[in-house]
Amino acid sequence: MSAALRVEVINTGTELLFGSVLNTHISYFGQKLFSLGLRIQRQVTVPDGDAIREAILEAASRSDIILITGGLGPTTDDITREIVAALTGRPLEYDQSIFTEIQKRFAKRGAIPTSRVSRQAYVPEGATVLQNDFGTAPGLYLPARNEIPHLFLLPGPPRELRPMFEQHALPILARFAGNHELTARVFRTAGIGESAIEDQIGEQLLAIHGLELGYCARMGEVDIRVIGPASVVEQASEIIQKALGPQLVATDEIELEQVVVQQLTDQRKTVAVAESCTGGLLANRITDVPGSSKVFLEGNVTYSNEAKIRTLGVPSDLLDTYGAVSEPVARAMAEGSLRRTGATYAISTTGIAGPDGGTPDKPVGTVFVALAEKGRDTHAEKLLFPLDRLSFKQIVTQHALDLLRRRSLHETEGSE
Ligand code: ATP
Ligand code: MG
């Protein structure tokens, strides 16, 4: 029975305990394991070095599976592989094919591996190598032996660990997990607060027997998480989709910008952005999405008045009369961007991020976002987000992206 399987996690790394690196593996594992019906029972973080041995021995006495992260690198503080080999009585064997892969990876960058790197080509006898597509250190799976349960050794860097875990460790773990009875689903919303969401769906969902319900709010978005037997989750999913309609961004944990880029790609539409207070973050978020070159034409960060005039053709008398943070200027920025790029849509942002520069009329956090579209009146909104600068930028871009998502969503619905 999978429910009875005990999974523990050991994160290694002195930097995690210094507080210089945030331990993101634990939340990642928690989510991925849950999808197999496995839950983490306990997690511990230990510094690099010998503490790993103690942690493994301690966890071994009460668990069936231990996931260990970090310490597979080439440097002398990376000794997880050696410790595990000794503990399990599996001598380290040199694997030429691993070293060849490492050499290839170095060669791509025009480099030659040092002798230290060859440590990573040693594999404890009987271990399964988990290929690393994004770094040199392979991961390892060691089947339970002696007093030591199943061990998974995984690299520290998240960009190496995640694809490896997904492609190579999860399939092995799935064999242990067997049939699991619980399903989890996440619904992502934007432009609506968590209490408003609960108002709309809470009562109906809580009436479903056997459903575990949770909300997770972040800057400008809220996730609704439902857990339960498949039929129950299905029932919840229908209620959520019906009640939230266009407020629902995705029926999965995908980013708003991904949804927007996908939507625009499907519709063969394009977008340009004219940013002031968001300083390029809007363009950055859009271009974080693979394939965004099909839809994203241009971004201008026009921070000064001169730049707004020169680049976007904002009339200087608008700036003089209303100020840079104003609805007429937001409109003129978006329209200027549309003119210069020929995009289907152009979005602008102009606001007061603070901490200084607020007035009674326009306090810190005031922002105007405008959306211009060929052949339609420009839409503009005034919003107030009195937050620190980074949060302000994040939530303004969130709002702008959601504006675009809803506009192009209506187009789809209209054309159907
Ligand atoms: P490397 O070859 O890079 O040394 P490694 O497998 O030895 O890989 P570590 O040295 O433990 O891994 O960690 C490398 C880096 O990975 C750390 O500096 C840190 O930035 C990141 N990292 C390690 N553990 C975690 C974690 N639990 N959560 C987030 N990031 C982590
Ligand atoms: Mg290391």
Coordinates of N, CA, C and O and ligand atoms in Angstrom, one line a residue, residues 15 48 70-75 77-78 156-157, ligand 2:
E15 N 25.1 26.3 2.3 CA 24.4 27.6 1.9 C 22.9 27.6 2.2 O 22.4 28.7 2.4
D48 N 27.1 20.6 4.3 CA 27.9 19.7 3.5 C 28.9 19.0 4.4 O 29.2 19.5 5.5
G70 N 22.0 17.4 -3.5 CA 23.2 18.1 -3.4 C 24.4 17.3 -3.1 O 24.3 16.1 -2.7
G71 N 25.6 17.9 -3.2 CA 26.8 17.2 -2.9 C 27.3 16.2 -3.9 O 28.0 15.3 -3.6
L72 N 26.8 16.3 -5.2 CA 27.3 15.4 -6.2 C 28.3 16.1 -7.1 O 28.8 15.5 -8.1
G73 N 28.6 17.3 -6.8 CA 29.5 18.1 -7.6 C 31.0 17.6 -7.6 O 31.3 16.6 -6.9
P74 N 31.9 18.3 -8.3 CA 33.3 17.9 -8.4 C 34.1 18.4 -7.2 O 35.3 17.9 -7.1
T75 N 33.6 19.3 -6.4 CA 34.5 19.9 -5.4 C 34.6 19.0 -4.1 O 33.8 18.1 -3.9
D77 N 33.9 19.5 -1.1 CA 32.8 19.5 -0.2 C 31.6 18.6 -0.7 O 30.6 18.5 0.0
D78 N 31.7 18.1 -1.9 CA 30.7 17.3 -2.4 C 31.0 15.8 -2.2 O 31.7 15.2 -3.0
G156 N 22.2 19.4 -6.7 CA 21.7 20.6 -5.9 C 20.9 21.6 -6.8 O 19.8 22.0 -6.5
P157 N 21.5 22.0 -8.0 CA 20.9 23.0 -8.7 C 19.5 22.7 -9.3 O 19.4 21.6 -9.9
Ligands
MG2 MG 28.5 21.3 -5.0

